[in-house]
Every structure is written in C-alpha cells, then in structure tokens.
Coordinates of C-alpha atoms in Angstrom, one line a residue:
X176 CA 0.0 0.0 0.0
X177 CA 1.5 3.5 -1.0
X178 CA 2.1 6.0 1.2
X179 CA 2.0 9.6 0.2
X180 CA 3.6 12.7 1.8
X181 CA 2.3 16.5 0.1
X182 CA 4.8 19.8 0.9
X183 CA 3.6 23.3 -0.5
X184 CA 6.5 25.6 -1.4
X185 CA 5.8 29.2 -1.6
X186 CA 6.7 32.2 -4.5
X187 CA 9.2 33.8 -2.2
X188 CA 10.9 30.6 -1.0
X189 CA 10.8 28.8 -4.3
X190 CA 12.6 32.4 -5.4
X191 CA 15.3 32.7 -3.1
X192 CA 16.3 28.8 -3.8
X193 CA 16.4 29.5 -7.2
X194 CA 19.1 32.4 -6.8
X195 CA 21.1 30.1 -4.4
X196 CA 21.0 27.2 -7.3
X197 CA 22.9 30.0 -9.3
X198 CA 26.1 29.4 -7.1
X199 CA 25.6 25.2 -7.3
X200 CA 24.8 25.8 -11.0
X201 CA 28.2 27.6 -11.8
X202 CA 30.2 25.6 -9.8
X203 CA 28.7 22.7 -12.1
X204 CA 29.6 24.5 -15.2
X205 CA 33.4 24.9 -14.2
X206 CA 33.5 21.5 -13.0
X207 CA 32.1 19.7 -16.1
X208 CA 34.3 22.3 -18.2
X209 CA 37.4 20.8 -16.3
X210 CA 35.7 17.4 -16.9
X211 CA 35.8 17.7 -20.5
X212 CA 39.4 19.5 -21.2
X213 CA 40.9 16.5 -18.5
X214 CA 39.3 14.2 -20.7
X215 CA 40.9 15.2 -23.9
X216 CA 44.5 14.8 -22.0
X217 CA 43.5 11.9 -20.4
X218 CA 42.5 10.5 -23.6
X219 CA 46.0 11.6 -25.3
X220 CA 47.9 10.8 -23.2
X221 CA 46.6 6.9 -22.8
X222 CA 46.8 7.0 -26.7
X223 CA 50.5 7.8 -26.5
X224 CA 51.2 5.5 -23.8
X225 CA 49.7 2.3 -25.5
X226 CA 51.1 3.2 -29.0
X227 CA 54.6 3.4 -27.0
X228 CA 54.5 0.2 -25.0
X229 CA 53.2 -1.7 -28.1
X230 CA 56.5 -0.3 -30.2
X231 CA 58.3 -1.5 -27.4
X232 CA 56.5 -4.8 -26.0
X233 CA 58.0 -8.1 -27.4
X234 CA 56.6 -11.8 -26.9
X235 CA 57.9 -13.9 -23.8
X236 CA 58.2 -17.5 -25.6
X237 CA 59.1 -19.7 -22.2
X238 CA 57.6 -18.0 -19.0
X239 CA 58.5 -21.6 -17.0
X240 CA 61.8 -20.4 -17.5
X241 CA 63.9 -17.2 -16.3
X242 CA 65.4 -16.0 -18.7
X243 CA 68.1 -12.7 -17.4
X244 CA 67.9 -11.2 -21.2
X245 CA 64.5 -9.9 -20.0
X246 CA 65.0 -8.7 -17.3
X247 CA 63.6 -4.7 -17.8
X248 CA 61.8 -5.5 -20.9
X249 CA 58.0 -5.3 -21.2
X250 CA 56.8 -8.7 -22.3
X251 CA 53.2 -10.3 -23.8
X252 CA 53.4 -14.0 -21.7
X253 CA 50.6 -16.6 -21.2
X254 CA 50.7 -19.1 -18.8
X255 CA 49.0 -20.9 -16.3
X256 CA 48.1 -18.8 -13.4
X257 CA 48.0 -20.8 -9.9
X258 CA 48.7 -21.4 -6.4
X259 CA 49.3 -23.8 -3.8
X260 CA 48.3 -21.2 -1.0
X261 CA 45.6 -22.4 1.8
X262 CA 43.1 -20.2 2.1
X263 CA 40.3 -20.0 5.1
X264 CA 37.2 -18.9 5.7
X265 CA 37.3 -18.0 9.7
X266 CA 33.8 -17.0 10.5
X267 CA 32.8 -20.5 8.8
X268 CA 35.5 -22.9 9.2
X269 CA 36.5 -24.3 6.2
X270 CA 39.7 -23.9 3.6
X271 CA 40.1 -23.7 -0.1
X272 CA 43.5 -24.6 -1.9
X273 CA 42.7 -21.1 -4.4
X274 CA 44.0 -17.9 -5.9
X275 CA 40.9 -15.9 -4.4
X276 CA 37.9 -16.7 -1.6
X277 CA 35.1 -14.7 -1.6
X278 CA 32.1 -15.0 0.7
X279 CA 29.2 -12.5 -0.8
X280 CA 26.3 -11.5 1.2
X281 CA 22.5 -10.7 0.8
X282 CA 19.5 -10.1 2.8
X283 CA 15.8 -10.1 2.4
X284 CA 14.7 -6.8 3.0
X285 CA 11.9 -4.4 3.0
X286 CA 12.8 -1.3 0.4
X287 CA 11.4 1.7 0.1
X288 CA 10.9 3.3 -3.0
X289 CA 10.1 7.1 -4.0
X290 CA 8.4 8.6 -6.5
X291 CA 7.6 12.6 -6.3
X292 CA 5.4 14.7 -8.5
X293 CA 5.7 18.8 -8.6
X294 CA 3.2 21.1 -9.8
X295 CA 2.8 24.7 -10.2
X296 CA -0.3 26.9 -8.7
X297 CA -1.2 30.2 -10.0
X298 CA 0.8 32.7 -7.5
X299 CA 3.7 31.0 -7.9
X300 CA 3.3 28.2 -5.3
X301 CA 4.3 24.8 -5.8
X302 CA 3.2 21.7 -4.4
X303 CA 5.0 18.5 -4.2
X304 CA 3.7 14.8 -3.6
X305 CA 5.4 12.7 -2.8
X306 CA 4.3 8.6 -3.0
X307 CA 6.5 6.0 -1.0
X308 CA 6.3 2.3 -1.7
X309 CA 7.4 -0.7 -0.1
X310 CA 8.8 -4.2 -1.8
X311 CA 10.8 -6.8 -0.4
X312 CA 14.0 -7.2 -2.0
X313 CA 17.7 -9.3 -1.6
X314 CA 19.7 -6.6 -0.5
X315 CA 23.9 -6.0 -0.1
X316 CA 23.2 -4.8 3.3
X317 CA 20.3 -4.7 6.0
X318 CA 18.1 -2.1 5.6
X319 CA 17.3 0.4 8.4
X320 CA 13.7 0.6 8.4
X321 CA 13.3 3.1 11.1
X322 CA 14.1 6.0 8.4
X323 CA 11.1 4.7 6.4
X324 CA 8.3 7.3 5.8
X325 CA 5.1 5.1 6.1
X326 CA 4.9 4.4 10.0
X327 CA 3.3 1.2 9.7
X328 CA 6.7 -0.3 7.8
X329 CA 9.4 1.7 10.3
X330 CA 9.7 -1.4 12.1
X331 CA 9.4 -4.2 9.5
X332 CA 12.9 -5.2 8.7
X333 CA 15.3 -7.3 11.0
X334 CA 18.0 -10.1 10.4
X335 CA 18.4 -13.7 11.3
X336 CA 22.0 -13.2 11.1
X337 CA 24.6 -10.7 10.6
X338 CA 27.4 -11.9 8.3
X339 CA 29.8 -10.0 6.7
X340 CA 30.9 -9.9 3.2
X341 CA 34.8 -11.1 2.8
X342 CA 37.5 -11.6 0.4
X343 CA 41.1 -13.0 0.4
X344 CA 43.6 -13.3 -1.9
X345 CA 46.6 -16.0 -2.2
X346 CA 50.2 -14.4 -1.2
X347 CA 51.8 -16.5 -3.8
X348 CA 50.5 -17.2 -7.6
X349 CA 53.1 -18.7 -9.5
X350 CA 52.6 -17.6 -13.8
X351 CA 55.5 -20.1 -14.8
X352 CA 58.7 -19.6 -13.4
X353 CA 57.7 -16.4 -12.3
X354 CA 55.4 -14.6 -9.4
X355 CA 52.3 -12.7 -10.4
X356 CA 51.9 -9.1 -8.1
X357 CA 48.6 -8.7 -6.4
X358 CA 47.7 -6.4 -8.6
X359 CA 47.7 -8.5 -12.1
X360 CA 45.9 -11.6 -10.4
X361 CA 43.1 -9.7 -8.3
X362 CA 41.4 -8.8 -11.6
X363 CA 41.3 -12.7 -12.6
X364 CA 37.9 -13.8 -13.4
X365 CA 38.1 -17.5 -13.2
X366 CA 35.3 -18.1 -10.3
X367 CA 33.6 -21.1 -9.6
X368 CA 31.3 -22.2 -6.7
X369 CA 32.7 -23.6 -3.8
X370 CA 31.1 -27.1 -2.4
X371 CA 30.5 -26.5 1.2
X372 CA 31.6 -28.4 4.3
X373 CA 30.2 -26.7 6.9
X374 CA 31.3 -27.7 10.6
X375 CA 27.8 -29.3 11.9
X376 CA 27.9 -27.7 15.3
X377 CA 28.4 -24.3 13.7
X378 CA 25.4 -24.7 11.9
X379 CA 23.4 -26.0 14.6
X380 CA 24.8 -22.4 16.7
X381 CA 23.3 -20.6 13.2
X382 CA 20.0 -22.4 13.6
X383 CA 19.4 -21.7 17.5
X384 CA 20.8 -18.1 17.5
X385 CA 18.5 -17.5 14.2
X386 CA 15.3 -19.3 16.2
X387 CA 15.9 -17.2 19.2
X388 CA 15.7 -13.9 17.4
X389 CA 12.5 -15.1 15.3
X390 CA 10.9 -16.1 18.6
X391 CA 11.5 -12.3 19.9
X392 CA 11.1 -10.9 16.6
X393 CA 7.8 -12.3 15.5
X394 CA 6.8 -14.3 19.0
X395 CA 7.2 -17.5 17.7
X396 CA 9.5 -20.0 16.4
X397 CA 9.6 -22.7 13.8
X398 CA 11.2 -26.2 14.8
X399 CA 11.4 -29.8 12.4
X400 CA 8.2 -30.8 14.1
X401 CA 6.4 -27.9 12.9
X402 CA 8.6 -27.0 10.0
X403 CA 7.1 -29.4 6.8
X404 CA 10.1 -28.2 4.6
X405 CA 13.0 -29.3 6.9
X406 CA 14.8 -32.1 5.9
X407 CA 13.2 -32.4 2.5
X408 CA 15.6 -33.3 -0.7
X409 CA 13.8 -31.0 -2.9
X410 CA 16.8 -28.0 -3.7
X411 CA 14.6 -24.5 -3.5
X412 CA 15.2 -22.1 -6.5
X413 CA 16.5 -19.1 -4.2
X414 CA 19.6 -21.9 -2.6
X415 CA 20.2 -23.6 -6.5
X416 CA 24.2 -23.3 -6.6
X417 CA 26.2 -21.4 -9.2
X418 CA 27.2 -24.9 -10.9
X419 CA 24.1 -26.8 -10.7
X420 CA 23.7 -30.9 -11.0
X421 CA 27.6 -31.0 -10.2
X422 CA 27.3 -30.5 -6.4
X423 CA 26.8 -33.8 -4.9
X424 CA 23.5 -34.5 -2.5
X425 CA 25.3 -35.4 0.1
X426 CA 26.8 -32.5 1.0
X427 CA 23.1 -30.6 1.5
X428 CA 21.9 -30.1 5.2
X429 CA 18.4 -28.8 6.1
X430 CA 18.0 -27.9 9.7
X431 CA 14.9 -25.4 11.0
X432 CA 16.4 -22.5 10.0
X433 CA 20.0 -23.2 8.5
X434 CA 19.7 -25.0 4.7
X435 CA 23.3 -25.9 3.1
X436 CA 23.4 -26.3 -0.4
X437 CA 26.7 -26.6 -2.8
X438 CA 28.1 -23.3 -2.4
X439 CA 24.9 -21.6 -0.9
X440 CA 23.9 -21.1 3.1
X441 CA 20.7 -20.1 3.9
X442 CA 19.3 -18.5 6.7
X443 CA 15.8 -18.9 7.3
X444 CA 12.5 -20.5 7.7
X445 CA 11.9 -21.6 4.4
X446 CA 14.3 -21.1 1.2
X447 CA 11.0 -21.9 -1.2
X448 CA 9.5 -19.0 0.0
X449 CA 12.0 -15.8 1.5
X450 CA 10.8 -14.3 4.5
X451 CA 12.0 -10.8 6.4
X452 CA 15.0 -11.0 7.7
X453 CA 16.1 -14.3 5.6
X454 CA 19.5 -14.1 4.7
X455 CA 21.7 -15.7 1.7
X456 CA 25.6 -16.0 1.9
X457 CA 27.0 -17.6 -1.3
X458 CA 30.7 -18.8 -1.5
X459 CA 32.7 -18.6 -4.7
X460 CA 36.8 -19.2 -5.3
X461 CA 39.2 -18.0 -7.8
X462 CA 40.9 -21.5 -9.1
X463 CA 43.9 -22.0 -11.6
X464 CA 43.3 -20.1 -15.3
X465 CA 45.4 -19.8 -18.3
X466 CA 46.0 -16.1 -18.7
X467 CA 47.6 -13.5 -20.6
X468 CA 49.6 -10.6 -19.1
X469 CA 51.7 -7.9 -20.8
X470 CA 53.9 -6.3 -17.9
X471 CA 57.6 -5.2 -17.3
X472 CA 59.7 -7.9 -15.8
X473 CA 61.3 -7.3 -12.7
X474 CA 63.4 -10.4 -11.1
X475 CA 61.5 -13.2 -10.7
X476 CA 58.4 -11.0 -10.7
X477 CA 56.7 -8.4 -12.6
X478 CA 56.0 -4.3 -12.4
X479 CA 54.2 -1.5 -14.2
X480 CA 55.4 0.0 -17.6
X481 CA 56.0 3.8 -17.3
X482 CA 55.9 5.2 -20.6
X483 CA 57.7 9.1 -21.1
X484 CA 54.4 11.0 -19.9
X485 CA 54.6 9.3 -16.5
X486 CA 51.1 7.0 -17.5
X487 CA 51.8 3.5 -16.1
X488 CA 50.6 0.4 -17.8
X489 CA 50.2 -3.4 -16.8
X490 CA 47.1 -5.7 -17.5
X491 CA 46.3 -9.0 -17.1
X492 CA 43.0 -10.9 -19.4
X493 CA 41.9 -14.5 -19.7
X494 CA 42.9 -17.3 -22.1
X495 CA 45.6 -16.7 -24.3
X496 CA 46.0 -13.5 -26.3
X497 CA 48.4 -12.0 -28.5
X498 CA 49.8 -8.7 -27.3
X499 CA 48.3 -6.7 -31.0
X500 CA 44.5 -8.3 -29.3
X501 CA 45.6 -6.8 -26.3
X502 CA 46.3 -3.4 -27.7
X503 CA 43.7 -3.2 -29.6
X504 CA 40.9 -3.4 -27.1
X505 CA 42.5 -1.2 -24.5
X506 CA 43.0 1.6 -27.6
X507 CA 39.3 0.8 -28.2
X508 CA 38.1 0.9 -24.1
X509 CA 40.1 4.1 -23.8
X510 CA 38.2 5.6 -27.1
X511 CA 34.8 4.6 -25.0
X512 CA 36.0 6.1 -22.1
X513 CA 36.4 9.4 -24.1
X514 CA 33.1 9.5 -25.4
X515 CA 31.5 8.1 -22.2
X516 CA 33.1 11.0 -20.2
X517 CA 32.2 13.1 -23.3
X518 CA 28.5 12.6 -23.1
X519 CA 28.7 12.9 -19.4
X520 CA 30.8 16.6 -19.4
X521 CA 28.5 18.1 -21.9
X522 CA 25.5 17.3 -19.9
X523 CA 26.5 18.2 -16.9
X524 CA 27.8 21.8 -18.2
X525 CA 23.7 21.5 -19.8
X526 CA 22.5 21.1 -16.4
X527 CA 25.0 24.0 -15.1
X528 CA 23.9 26.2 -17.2
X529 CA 20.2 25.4 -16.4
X530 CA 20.5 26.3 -12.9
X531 CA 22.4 29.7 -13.4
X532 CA 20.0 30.5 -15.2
X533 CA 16.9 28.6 -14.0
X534 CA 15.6 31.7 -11.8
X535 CA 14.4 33.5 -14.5
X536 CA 11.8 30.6 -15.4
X537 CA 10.8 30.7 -11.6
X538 CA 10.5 34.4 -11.2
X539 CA 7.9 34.1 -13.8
X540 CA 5.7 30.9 -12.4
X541 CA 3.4 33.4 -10.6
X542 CA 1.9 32.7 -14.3
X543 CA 2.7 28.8 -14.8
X544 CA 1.3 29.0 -18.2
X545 CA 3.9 31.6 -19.3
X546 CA 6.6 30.2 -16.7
X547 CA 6.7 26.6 -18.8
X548 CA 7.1 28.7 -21.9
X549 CA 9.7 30.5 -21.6
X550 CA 11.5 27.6 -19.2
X551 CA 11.2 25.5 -22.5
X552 CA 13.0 28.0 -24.4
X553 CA 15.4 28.8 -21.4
X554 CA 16.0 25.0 -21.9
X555 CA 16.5 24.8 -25.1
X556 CA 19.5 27.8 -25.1
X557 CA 21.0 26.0 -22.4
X558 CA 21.9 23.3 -24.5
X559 CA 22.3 24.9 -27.7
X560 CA 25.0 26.6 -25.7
X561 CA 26.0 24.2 -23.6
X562 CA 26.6 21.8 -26.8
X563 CA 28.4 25.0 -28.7
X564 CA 31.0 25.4 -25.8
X565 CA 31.4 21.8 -24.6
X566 CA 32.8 21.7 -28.5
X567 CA 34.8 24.5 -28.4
X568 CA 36.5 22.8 -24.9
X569 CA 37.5 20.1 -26.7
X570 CA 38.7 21.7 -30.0
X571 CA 41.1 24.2 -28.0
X572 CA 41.6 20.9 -25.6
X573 CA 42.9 19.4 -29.3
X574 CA 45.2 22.3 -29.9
X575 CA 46.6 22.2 -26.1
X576 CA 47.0 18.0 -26.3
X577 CA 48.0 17.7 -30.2
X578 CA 49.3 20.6 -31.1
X579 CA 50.4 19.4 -35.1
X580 CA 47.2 17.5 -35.2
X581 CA 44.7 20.3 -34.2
X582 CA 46.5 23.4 -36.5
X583 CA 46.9 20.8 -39.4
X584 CA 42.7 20.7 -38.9
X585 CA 42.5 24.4 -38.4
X586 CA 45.0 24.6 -41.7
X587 CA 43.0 22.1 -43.5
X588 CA 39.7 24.0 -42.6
X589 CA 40.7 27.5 -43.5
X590 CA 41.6 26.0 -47.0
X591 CA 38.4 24.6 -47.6
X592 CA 36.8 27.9 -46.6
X593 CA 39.0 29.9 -49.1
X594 CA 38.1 27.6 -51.9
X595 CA 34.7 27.5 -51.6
X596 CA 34.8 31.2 -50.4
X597 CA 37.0 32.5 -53.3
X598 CA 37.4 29.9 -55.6
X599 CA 33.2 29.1 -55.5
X600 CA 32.8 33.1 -56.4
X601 CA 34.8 33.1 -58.9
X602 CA 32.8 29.9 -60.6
X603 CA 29.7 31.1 -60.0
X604 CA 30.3 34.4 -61.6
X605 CA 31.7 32.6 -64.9
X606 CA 28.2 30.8 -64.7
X607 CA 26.6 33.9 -64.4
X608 CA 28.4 35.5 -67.3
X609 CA 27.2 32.3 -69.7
X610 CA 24.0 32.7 -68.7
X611 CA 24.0 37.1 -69.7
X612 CA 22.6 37.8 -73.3
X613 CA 25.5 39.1 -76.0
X614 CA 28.7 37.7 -73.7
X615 CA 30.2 34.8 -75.2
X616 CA 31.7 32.8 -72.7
X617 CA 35.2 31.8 -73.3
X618 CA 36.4 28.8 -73.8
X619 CA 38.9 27.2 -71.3
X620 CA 42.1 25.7 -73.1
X621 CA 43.6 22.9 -71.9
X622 CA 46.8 23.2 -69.6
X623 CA 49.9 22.3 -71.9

C-alpha cells in the first residue's frame, strides 16, 4: 500500500532557492568544463602510452623459465596462473587450496521506494507529492527501516543473522617460473562455486541463534516438528548453486532454519519462500586459469610500464591472447571512455547552465502558463549553448593536447573555406556570365 507525503512551497521561498541554485549551477559548469578538457589529456595521453608500450613490447616465448635477457623488458606471456596457498574462511571454518575466496552476502529486506510529483499553482506556489512504496527485496546490506516514511513499515525489517561480506587473496600465484603481483591476479575472473563443508555444530549455533531472534522478533519459532520443509531433498530455487547438477546431495543439510546447499547457506524459515529478515551468503573461489599478461619484468616477478608522460601500464586478461588483441581493445576501451566522459561533461555543463540560469523561469511561475514557456526556451539555449562550448573545450583541448594534429585541422579547414569562399565566387560568376545575353563565354584551353 502506497504511502503519500504532500509539501507546498511558496513564491518567495521557491525564489530565493532558485538564486542560491545560481552558485551550485556555476560551480557545475566549471567543474564539467574541467571534466571535458581533462578528458581530452587523459584520452592523449593513454593513446600515447599504448602506441609506445606496443613499439616496445616483445613476446615472452618460455615463462616456465627465467630467462636474465629480459629482465627490464616489457613482455606479452601466457601461462597458467596458480597457487598452492591455503586459504580459510574463519567465520565459517572451512579452507580452499585457491587464488581468491570470496564469501558474498545478501538479505531479504523491506525497500522503500520514491516517487515525487511537482506542480505549479497560480501565484507561484508549488506543491509537491510525494508517493512512498514498499517491496521486499535481496539486499547487499540490512536495511534500516526506522528511516522509512510510512509508520506502519518503520519497524518491519530485521535479520536472522549478521554476516559480513569477505574476500582474500593467495600471497603467492606462480605464472610459470615467475610470481604474479597482487595487482595482475586480483582482476582474474576465473570463479567457480565452492562445495561446502560446513562444521555441523556451527550450523546448529546458526539455527538456535537465528530461532531465538525469530521467537523475539515475531513471537514464535519454527522447529522440524512444525517445519514441513525441513529435511526435504527437494533443492529450492533461491539456494540452487552457481554450478548446478555438479554438487553432490550429500553435501546438503536442512535444519529449521539453516539449509546448506553446494556453495549456498541459507538462513531462514523456508528457502521456497523468502521471509524478512532471511538471509543468503554464497561462496565462490578463484581456481587456476590460463591467462595473458603484458607487464615489465622485474626479477622473478613483474611491475608496471611507465611510458615518457609518467602513464603506467600493466594488465592481465583471460585465455591466451596476442599482445596486437591486447592493444587493440584497450586503444578501443580508452576511445569509449572518451566519449563516455564526453556525453557525461557536456551534460552536466547543460545542467550548469540550467541552474544559473533557471531563476528566470521561476521568477515568472506566478503565471505557470507563461513560466513553462519561456523555461522551455530557457532549456533549449542552455543546451544549444552548452553543446556550442562543450565543443569549443574540446577543440582548444585538441590544440593544447596535439598541437600538429589540431592546426593541421584548423590549416585544412581554412583552406576549404577559401576555396569554396573564393574559388566558388569566382565559378559562380563565370556561370553567371554564360547565362547574360551578348557575352560569349570563353572557352577554357587545356593546360599544356
């Protein structure tokens, strides 16, 4: 059921907030005009940097063997990425012979979600409504339902359990005869579910502490007499594992309120059918991959390329790749990056603009007819403008960050202007001459 909250705003307050939005509003503009010309550099500059590690980058045949003639040389190597480092979950008790261990966490919660509606009155007044509604939701984190607008859902939401999310990361991954840093094998994608073990007493701790809270939470308390989904062999949709039919049965335990399945625990009454409060803790681990990395060698380990701009450059993908793949898509991710960040400073020097300038359109909404008017048109030179100079940042951005490049366009373009300007007048009086009665138009020799 929807909830709705209505404010009324008047003339002189809506005023005054307008002319303090003309502060925000510039301080946008020079922001998003900073955006845009540290974009163009950023963009350059990358650019150089790739086009200067590919010159110099050269293919590592053998990475199961050190070899000292490239030692300082940034190399293109696959191999296979792996470990033999132990790692442990300590809240849960159980180890994992992996690169990574992540334990990911969710709850079933109550959300609340807005939706607000403005309208203008004749005098200037506005009045705002405001509609809440609630939805029950798997969540990153609990929800505090006390900040919730509708009274009658302030004290809905609660957990079973609090578990916190976690991640570790092997100290040593061997990539042949060599030793990947941290900050090559963290970005490795290779996850696959992990088949729990869980310590039977542990659970059996989960499942009291979680009945206890139910019992003061709600006032009563599910147990396997009462409970006709305990110990049932039929696997739930919302606790069905990452890899499916591979997980063997026997690893599944259903107590009252703890249910174990392949790499899933879940807290609560009844997995079918998420309750409040339910929560849903899912393990995955990083194994072994073949991979691809193009980095400088360093010893018997590898570092960052700096190229002669200061950008640094190091990047590890999946499978095996040849280092012109490689280059290729980060030229292309950098060239989406510019036009991503593009988009993004041209519309926020739009939106600057608007709210410099938006207190004109409110100084008139004693009138919201007329007000709506001319705020459309105040709109629509905003962007006109804010397109026009979001270009011309960029263009003088291109002179700044390729010098040769941008007057060779400028060069280029005031040569097309003088031949159309010039050269076009010229033609079009000769056609014009043709065209005059008694003027014989002369015939053009051929050139020698």
């Amino acid at each position: 059921m929807a909830y709705t909250e209505t404010t009324t705003t008047g003339y002189g307050t809506r005023v005054g907030n307008s002319f303090k939005s003309i502060g925000s509003g510039f301080i946008m503009f020079c922001l998003a005009t900073a955006l845009l010309w540290w974009n163009e550099g950023r963009a350059v500059k990358t650019d150089k940097m790739l086009n200067e590690a590919e010159k110099v980058c050269i293919d590592m045949e053998n990475p199961n063997k050190m070899d000292p003639a490239m030692e300082g040389e940034l190399v293109c190597a696959s191999a296979l990425a792996t470990t033999e480092d132990v790692l442990t979950d300590d809240k849960f008790g159980f180890s994992e012979t992996a690169i990574g261990l992540q334990r990911r966490v969710e709850y079933y919660q109550w959300v609340e979600h807005e939706q607000t509606k403005k309208e203008d009155k004749l005098g200037g007044k506005e009045v705002t409504t405001t509609t809440y509604t609630y939805s029950l939701e798997w969540t990153w984190a609990p929800v505090n339902s006390s900040q919730f607008k509708d009274p009658a859902y302030q004290t809905r939401n609660f957990v079973l359990a609090q578990v916190e999310n976690g991640e570790q990361w092997a100290e040593n991954v061997k990539f042949g005869a060599y030793k990947l840093p941290e900050s090559l094998f963290h970005s490795m994608s290779s996850r696959e579910a992990v088949v729990l073990d869980l310590n039977k007493d542990l659970l059996a701790q989960y499942d009291k502490a979680s009945r206890d809270i139910d019992l003061r939470i709600n006032g009563k308390a599910v147990n396997s007499n009462t409970n006709p989904n305990a110990n049932t062999q039929a696997v739930p949709d919302s606790v069905k594992t990452v890899i499916g039919d591979s997980i063997p049965q026997e690893n599944k335990v259903d107590l009252d309120y703890v249910h174990q399945q392949g790499n899933v625990l879940y807290i609560g009454r009844t997995p079918a059918a998420p309750q409040v409060g339910d929560v849903r803790v899912t393990f995955e681990k990083v194994v072994p991959a073949k991979v691809t990395i193009i980095a400088k060698v360093k010893g018997d380990t590898f570092t960052k390329f700096k190229a002669k701009n200061g950008k640094t450059f190091q990047t590890l993908v999946m499978g095996v790749q040849d280092s012109a793949e490689i280059f290729e898509s980060e030229h292309a991710a950098n060239n989406t990056w510019l036009w991503i960040l593009r988009i993004v400073g041209i519309m926020l020097v739009i939106a600057g603009l608007k709210g410099i300038f938006g207190f004109l359109e409110t100084i008139l909404k004693v009138v919201p007819f007329i007000a709506n008017i001319f705020g459309w048109g105040v709109g629509v030179v905003c962007t006109v403008v804010g397109v026009v100079w979001s270009l011309i940042v960029i263009a003088l951005a291109w002179l700044f960050y390729r010098p040769l490049l941008g007057i060779g366009l400028l060069a280029l373009a005031g040569f097309l202007i003088w031949v159309f300007a010039f050269k076009g007048k010229d033609k079009l009086k000769e056609m014009a001459a043709r065209r005059r009665p008694g003027v014989q138009a002369q015939p053009i020799e051929p050139a020698q």
